[in-house]
GROMACS .gro file of C-alpha atoms in nm:
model
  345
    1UNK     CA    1   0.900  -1.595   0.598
    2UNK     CA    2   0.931  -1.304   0.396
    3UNK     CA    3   1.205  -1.092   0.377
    4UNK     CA    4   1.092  -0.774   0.600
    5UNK     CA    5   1.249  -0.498   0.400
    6UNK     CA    6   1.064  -0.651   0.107
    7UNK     CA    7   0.757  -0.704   0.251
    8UNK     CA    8   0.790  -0.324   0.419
    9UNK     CA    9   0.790  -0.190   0.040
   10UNK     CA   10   0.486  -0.394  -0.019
   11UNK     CA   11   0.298  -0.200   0.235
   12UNK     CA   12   0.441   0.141   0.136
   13UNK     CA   13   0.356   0.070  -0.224
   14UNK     CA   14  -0.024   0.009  -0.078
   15UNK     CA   15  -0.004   0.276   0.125
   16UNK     CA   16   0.101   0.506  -0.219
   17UNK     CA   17  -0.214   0.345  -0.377
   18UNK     CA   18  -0.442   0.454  -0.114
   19UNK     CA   19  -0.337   0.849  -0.122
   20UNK     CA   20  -0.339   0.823  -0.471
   21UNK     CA   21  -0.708   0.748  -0.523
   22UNK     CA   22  -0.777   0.929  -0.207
   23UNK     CA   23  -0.953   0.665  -0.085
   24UNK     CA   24  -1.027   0.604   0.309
   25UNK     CA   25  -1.118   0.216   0.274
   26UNK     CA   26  -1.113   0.109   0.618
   27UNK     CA   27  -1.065  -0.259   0.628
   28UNK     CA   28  -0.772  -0.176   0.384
   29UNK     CA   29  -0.613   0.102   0.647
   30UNK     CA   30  -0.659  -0.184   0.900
   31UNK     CA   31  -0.500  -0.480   0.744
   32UNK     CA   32  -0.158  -0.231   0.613
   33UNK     CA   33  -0.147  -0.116   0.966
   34UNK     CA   34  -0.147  -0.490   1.133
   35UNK     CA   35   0.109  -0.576   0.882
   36UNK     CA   36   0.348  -0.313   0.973
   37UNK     CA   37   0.251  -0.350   1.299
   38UNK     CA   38   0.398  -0.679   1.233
   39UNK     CA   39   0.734  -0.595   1.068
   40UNK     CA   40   0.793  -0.320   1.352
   41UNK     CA   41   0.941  -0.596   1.585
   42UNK     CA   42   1.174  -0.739   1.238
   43UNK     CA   43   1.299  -0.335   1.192
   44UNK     CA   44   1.389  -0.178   1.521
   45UNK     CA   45   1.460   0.159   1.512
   46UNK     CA   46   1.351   0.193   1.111
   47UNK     CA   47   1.226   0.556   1.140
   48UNK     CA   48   1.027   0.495   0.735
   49UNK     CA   49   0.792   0.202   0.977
   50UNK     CA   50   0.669   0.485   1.174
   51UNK     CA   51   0.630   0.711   0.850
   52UNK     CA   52   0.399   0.429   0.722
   53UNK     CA   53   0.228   0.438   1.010
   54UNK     CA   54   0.143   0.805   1.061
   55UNK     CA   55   0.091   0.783   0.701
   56UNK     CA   56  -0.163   0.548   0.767
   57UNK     CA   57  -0.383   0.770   1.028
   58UNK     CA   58  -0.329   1.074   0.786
   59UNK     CA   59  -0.541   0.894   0.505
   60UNK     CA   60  -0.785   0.808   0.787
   61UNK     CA   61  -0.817   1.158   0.926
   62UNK     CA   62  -0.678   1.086   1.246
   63UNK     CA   63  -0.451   1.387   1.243
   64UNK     CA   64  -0.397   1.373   1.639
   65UNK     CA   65  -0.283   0.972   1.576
   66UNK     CA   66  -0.059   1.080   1.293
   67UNK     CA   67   0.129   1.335   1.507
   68UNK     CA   68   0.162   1.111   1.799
   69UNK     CA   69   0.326   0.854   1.562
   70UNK     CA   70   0.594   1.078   1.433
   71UNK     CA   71   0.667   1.246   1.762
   72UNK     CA   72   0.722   0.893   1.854
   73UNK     CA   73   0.964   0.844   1.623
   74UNK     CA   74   1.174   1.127   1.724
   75UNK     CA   75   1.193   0.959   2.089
   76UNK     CA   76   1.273   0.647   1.952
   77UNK     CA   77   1.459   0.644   1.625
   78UNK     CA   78   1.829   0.670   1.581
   79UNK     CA   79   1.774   0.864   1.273
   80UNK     CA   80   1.566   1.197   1.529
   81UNK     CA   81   1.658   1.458   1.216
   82UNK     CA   82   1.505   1.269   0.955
   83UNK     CA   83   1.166   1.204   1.218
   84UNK     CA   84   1.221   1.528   1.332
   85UNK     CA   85   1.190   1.677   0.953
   86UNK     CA   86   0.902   1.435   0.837
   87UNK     CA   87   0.728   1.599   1.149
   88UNK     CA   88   0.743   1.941   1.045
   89UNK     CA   89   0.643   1.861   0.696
   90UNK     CA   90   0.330   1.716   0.871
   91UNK     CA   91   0.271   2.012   1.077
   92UNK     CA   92   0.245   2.253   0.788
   93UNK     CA   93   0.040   2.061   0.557
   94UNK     CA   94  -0.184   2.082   0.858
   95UNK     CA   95  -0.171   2.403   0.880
   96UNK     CA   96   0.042   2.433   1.200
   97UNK     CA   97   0.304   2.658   1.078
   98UNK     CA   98   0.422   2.799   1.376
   99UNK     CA   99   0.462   2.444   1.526
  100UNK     CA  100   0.657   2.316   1.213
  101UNK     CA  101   0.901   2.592   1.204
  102UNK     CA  102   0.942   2.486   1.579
  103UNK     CA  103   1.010   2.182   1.467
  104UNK     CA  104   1.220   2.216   1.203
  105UNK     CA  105   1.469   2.442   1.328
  106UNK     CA  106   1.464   2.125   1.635
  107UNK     CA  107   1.594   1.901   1.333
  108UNK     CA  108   1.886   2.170   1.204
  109UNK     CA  109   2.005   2.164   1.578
  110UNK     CA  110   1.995   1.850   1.632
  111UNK     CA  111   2.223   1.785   1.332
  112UNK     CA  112   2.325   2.090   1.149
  113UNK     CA  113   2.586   1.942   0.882
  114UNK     CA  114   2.202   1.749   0.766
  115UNK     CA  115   2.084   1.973   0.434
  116UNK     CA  116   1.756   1.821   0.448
  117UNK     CA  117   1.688   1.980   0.783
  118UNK     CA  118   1.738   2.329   0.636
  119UNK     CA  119   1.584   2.258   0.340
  120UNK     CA  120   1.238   2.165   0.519
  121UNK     CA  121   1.262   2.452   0.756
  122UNK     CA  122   1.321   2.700   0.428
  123UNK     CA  123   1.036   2.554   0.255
  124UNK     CA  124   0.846   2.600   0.534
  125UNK     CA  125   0.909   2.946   0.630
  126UNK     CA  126   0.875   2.988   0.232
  127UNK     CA  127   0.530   2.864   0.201
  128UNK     CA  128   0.428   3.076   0.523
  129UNK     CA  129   0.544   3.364   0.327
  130UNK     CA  130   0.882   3.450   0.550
  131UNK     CA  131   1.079   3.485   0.256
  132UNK     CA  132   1.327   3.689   0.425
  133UNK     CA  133   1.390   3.424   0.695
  134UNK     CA  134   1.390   3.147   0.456
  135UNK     CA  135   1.678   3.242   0.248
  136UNK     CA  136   1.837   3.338   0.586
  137UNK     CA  137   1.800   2.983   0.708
  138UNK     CA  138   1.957   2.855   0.383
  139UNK     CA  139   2.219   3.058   0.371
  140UNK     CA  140   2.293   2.960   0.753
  141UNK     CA  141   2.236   2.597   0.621
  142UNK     CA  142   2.498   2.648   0.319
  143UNK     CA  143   2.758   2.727   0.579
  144UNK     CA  144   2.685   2.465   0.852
  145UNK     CA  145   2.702   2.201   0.558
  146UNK     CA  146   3.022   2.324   0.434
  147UNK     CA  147   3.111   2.135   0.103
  148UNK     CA  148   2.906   1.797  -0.122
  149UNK     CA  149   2.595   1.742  -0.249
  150UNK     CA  150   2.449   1.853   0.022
  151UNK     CA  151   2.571   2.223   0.085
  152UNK     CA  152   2.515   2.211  -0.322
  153UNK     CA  153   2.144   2.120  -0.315
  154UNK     CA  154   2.129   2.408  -0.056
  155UNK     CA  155   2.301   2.675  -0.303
  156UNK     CA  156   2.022   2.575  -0.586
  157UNK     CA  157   1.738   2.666  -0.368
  158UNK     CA  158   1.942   2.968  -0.251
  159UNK     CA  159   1.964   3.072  -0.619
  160UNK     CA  160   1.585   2.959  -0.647
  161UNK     CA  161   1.512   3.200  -0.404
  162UNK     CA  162   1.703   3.494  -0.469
  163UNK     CA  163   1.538   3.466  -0.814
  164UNK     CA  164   1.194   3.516  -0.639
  165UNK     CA  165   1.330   3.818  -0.472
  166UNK     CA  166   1.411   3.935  -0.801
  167UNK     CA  167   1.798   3.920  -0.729
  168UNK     CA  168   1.854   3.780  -1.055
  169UNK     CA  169   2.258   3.871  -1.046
  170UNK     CA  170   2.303   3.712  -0.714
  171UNK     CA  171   2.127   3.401  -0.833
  172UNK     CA  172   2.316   3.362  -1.157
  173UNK     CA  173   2.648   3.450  -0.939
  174UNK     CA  174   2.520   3.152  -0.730
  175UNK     CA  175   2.509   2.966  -0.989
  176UNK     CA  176   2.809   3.015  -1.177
  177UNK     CA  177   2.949   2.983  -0.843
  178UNK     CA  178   2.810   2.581  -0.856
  179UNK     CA  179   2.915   2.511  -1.189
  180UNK     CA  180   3.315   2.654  -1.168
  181UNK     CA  181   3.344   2.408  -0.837
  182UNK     CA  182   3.182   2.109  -1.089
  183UNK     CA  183   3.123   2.189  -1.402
  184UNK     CA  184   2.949   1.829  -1.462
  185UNK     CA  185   2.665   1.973  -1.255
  186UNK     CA  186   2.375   1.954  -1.452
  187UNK     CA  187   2.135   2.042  -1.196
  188UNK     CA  188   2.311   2.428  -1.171
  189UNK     CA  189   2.316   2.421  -1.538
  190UNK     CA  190   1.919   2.380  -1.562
  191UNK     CA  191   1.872   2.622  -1.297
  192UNK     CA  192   2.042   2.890  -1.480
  193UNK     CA  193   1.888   2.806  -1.798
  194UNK     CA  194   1.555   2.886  -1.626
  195UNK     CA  195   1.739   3.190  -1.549
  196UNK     CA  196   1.836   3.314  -1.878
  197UNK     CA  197   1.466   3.184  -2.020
  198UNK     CA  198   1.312   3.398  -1.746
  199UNK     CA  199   1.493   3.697  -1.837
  200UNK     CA  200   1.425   3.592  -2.226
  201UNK     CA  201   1.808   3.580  -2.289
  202UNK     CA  202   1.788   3.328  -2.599
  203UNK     CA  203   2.112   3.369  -2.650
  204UNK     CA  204   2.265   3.305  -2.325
  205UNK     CA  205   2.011   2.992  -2.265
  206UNK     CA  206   2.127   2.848  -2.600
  207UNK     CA  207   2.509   2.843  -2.500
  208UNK     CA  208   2.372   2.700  -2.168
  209UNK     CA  209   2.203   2.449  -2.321
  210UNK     CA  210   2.494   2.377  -2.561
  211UNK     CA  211   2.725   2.293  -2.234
  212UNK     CA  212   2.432   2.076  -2.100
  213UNK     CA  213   2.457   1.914  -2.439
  214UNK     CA  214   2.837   1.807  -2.379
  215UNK     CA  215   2.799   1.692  -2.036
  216UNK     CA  216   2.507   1.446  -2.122
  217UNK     CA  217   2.634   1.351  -2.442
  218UNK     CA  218   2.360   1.325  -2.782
  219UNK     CA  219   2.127   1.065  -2.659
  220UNK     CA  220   2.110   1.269  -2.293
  221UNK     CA  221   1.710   1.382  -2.201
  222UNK     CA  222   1.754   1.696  -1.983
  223UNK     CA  223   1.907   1.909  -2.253
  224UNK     CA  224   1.693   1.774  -2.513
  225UNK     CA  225   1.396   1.903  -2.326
  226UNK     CA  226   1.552   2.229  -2.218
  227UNK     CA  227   1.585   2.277  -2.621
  228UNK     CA  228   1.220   2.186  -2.695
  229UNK     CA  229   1.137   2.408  -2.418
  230UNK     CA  230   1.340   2.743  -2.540
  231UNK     CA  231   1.247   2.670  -2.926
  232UNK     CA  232   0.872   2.637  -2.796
  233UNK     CA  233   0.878   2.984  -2.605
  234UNK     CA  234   1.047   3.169  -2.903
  235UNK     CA  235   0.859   3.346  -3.167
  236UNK     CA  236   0.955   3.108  -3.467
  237UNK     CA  237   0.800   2.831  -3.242
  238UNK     CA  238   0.588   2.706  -3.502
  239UNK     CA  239   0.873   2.693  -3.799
  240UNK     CA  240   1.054   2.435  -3.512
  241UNK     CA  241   0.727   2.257  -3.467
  242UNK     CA  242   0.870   1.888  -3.582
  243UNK     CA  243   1.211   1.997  -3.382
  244UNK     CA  244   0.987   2.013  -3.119
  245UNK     CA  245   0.771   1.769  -3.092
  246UNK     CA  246   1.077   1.509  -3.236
  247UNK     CA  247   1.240   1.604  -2.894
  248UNK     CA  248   0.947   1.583  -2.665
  249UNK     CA  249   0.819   1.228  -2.762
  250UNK     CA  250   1.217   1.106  -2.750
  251UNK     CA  251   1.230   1.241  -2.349
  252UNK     CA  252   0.903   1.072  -2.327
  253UNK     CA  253   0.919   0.759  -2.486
  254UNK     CA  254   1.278   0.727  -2.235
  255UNK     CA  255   1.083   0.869  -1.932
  256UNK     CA  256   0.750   0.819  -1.957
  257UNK     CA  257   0.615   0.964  -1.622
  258UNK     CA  258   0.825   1.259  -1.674
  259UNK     CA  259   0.490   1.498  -1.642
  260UNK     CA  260   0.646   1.828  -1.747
  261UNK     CA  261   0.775   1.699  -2.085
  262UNK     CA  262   0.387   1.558  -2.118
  263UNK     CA  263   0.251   1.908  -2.048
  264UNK     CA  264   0.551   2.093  -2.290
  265UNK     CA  265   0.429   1.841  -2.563
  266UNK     CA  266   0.041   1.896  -2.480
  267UNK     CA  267   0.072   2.293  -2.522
  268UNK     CA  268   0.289   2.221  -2.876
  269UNK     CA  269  -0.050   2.014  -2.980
  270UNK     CA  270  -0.292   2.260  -2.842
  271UNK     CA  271  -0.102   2.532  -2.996
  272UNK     CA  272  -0.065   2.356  -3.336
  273UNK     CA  273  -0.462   2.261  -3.284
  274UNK     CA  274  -0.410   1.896  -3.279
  275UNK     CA  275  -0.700   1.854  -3.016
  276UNK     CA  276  -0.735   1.473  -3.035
  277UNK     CA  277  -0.285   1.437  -2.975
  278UNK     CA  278  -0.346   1.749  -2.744
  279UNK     CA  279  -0.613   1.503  -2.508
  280UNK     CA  280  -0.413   1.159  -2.564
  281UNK     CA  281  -0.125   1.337  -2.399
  282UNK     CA  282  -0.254   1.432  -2.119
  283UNK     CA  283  -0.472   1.156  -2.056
  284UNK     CA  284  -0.160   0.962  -2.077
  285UNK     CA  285   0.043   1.143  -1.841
  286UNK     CA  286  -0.207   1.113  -1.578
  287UNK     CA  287  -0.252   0.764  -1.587
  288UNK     CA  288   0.085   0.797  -1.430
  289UNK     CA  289   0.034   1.150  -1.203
  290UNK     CA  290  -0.322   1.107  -1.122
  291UNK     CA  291  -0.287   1.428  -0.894
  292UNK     CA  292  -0.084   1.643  -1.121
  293UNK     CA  293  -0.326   2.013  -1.105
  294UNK     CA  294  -0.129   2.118  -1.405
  295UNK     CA  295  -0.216   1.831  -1.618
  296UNK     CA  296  -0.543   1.810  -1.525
  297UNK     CA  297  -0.595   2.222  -1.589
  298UNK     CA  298  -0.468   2.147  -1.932
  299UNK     CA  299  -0.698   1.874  -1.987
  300UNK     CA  300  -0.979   2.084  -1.848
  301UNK     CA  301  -0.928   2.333  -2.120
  302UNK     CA  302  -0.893   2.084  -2.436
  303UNK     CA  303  -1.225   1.890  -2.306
  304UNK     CA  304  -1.378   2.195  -2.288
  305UNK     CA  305  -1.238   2.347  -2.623
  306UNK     CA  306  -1.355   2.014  -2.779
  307UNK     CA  307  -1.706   2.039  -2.648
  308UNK     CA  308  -1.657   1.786  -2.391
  309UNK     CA  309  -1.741   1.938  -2.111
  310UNK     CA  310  -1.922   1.661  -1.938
  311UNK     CA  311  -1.628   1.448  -1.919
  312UNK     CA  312  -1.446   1.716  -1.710
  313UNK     CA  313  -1.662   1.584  -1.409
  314UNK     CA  314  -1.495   1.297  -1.401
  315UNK     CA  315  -1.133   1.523  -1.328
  316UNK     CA  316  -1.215   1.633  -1.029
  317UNK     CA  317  -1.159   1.296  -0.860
  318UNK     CA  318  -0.795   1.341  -0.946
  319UNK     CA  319  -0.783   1.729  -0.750
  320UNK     CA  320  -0.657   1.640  -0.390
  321UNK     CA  321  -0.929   1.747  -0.165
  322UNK     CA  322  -0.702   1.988   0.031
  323UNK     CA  323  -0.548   2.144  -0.305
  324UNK     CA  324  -0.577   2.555  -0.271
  325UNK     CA  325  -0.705   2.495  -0.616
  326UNK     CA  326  -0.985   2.253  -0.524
  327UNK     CA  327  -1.262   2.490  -0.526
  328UNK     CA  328  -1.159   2.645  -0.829
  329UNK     CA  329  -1.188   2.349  -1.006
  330UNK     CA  330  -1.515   2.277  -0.850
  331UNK     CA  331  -1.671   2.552  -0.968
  332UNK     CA  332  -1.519   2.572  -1.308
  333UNK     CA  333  -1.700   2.274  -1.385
  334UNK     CA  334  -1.991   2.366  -1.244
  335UNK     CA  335  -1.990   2.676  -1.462
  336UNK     CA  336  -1.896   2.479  -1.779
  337UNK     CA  337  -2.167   2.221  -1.731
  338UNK     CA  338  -2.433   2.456  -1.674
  339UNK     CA  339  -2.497   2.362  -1.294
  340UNK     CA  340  -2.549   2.685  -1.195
  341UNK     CA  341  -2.706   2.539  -0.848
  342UNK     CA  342  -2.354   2.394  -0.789
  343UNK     CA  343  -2.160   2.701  -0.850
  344UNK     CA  344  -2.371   2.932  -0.655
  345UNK     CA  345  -2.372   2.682  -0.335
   0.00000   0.00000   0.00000
């Protein structure tokens, strides 16, 4: 017989294939679900079989079958926080906020040294627009974690946040904060590059990116992108063009579904009025990110710039159906295609 934790990927990887085209094929829905069914007796107490389960009801529109799975899971699974979080996620992308902040802050009592627990609930509260009582929850989270990876993921979406508050100084104190405990930390190091960008302190992202630099060594990807990305937004873009683009295609070629480095590169083409490149890139990177908005906005505008505007029909299969943006998109084509009855429906 098949090893079950292989076989279990199998089934998640089919289950990734389904959301990904958005399709609701039954019979296929039906023959995951006996499977897993199947490998539930194999993994006892695996909290990720009932997340490929609810999963499963989700893509069918059986919200109400969904739920029951996960609160299921809660009851049942060793691992409650980790149910407990995966069912407030679920709540708020069905619009159930109050429910998933319930929820949530049931998952950072249950086990309050968990960051992902506090994370969730923040995002949560964020998305809801309770800004106030999201960066109060992280900063509760920060000290219930105490020290690690954990209580340092927390700090970076603390400093995330205080940025959106427009508390730049108690961000980049945050930050600096992060990077004196470990000053291998890349991730603080990116985050306060953003920060000096933001604030269109070349000078101060340059030296940032310099450290970066020594930490990853020559050959590293993360600064060489954070360069392409500086040089692009300055005013002497265009005299760094090759720079540029050199950089981009390097990250690429070592991390091909890295989408943002696709989309960098794209706007360098566009920019530089290499239409053709400007198209290939994008239609490359969403080979790999069918549902990436961005991309597909960017692609949107070349086809269009091009004169292709019937082929931006065919993009709209890759716009999640519950995207805010959805109806945009909908009627952006419409307009562009000239069918007027569509856009005025």
């Amino acid at each position: 017989a098949a090893n079950p934790e292989s076989a279990l990927l199998v089934q998640k990887a089919r289950v990734g294939k389904l959301k990904q085209s958005n399709s609701r094929d039954a019979a296929a829905i039906a023959a995951i679900r006996s499977e897993v069914e199947r490998l539930k007796s194999g993994l006892p107490d695996r909290v990720d079989v009932f997340f490929v389960l609810s999963s499963l009801e989700e893509i069918a529109g059986n919200t109400a079958a969904a739920e029951a799975v996960l609160r299921a899971a809660v009851k049942e699974c060793t691992d409650a926080c980790q149910a407990e979080v995966e069912l407030a996620r679920f709540l708020a992308r069905t619009a159930r906020v109050d429910l998933a902040i319930e929820a949530a802050r049931g998952a950072c009592e249950r086990s309050p040294d968990r960051p992902a627990a506090w994370v969730a609930r923040a995002e949560i509260e964020l998305d809801a627009g309770k800004i106030d009582e999201a960066r109060a929850t992280l900063e509760k989270g920060r000290d219930a974690c105490g020290e690690g990876a954990g209580a340092r993921e927390i700090s970076l979406k603390l400093a995330a946040l205080y940025l959106r508050q427009d508390r730049v100084a108690d961000a980049v104190k945050r930050l600096d904060g992060l990077i004196k405990q470990d000053g291998s930390d890349a991730g603080a190091r990116i985050a306060l590059i953003s920060v000096h960008m933001s604030r269109r302190d070349w000078v101060a992202a340059q030296n940032a990116i310099g450290e970066l630099k020594k930490i990853e060594g020559e050959q590293g990807p993360l600064w060489r992108f954070q360069q392409a990305r500086l040089w692009l937004m300055g005013e002497d873009w265009k005299s760094r063009a090759k720079e540029i683009d050199e950089l981009l295609t390097r990250v690429i070629a070592a991390d091909p579904d890295w989408d943002e480095a696709a989309f960098e590169l794209g706007l360098l083409c566009e920019r530089l009025g290499e239409w053709s490149r400007a198209e290939a890139v994008y239609r490359r990177a969403l080979a790999s990110h069918i549902q990436s908005e961005g991309l597909v906005g960017r692609l949107m505008n070349v086809l269009e710039r091009v004169g292709k505007v019937d082929e931006t029909k065919s993009l709209l299969d890759m716009i999640p159906p519950d995207s805010a943006m959805s109806d945009f998109y909908q009627l952006r084509v419409a307009l562009v295609t000239g069918d007027l009855d569509q856009a005025i429906a």
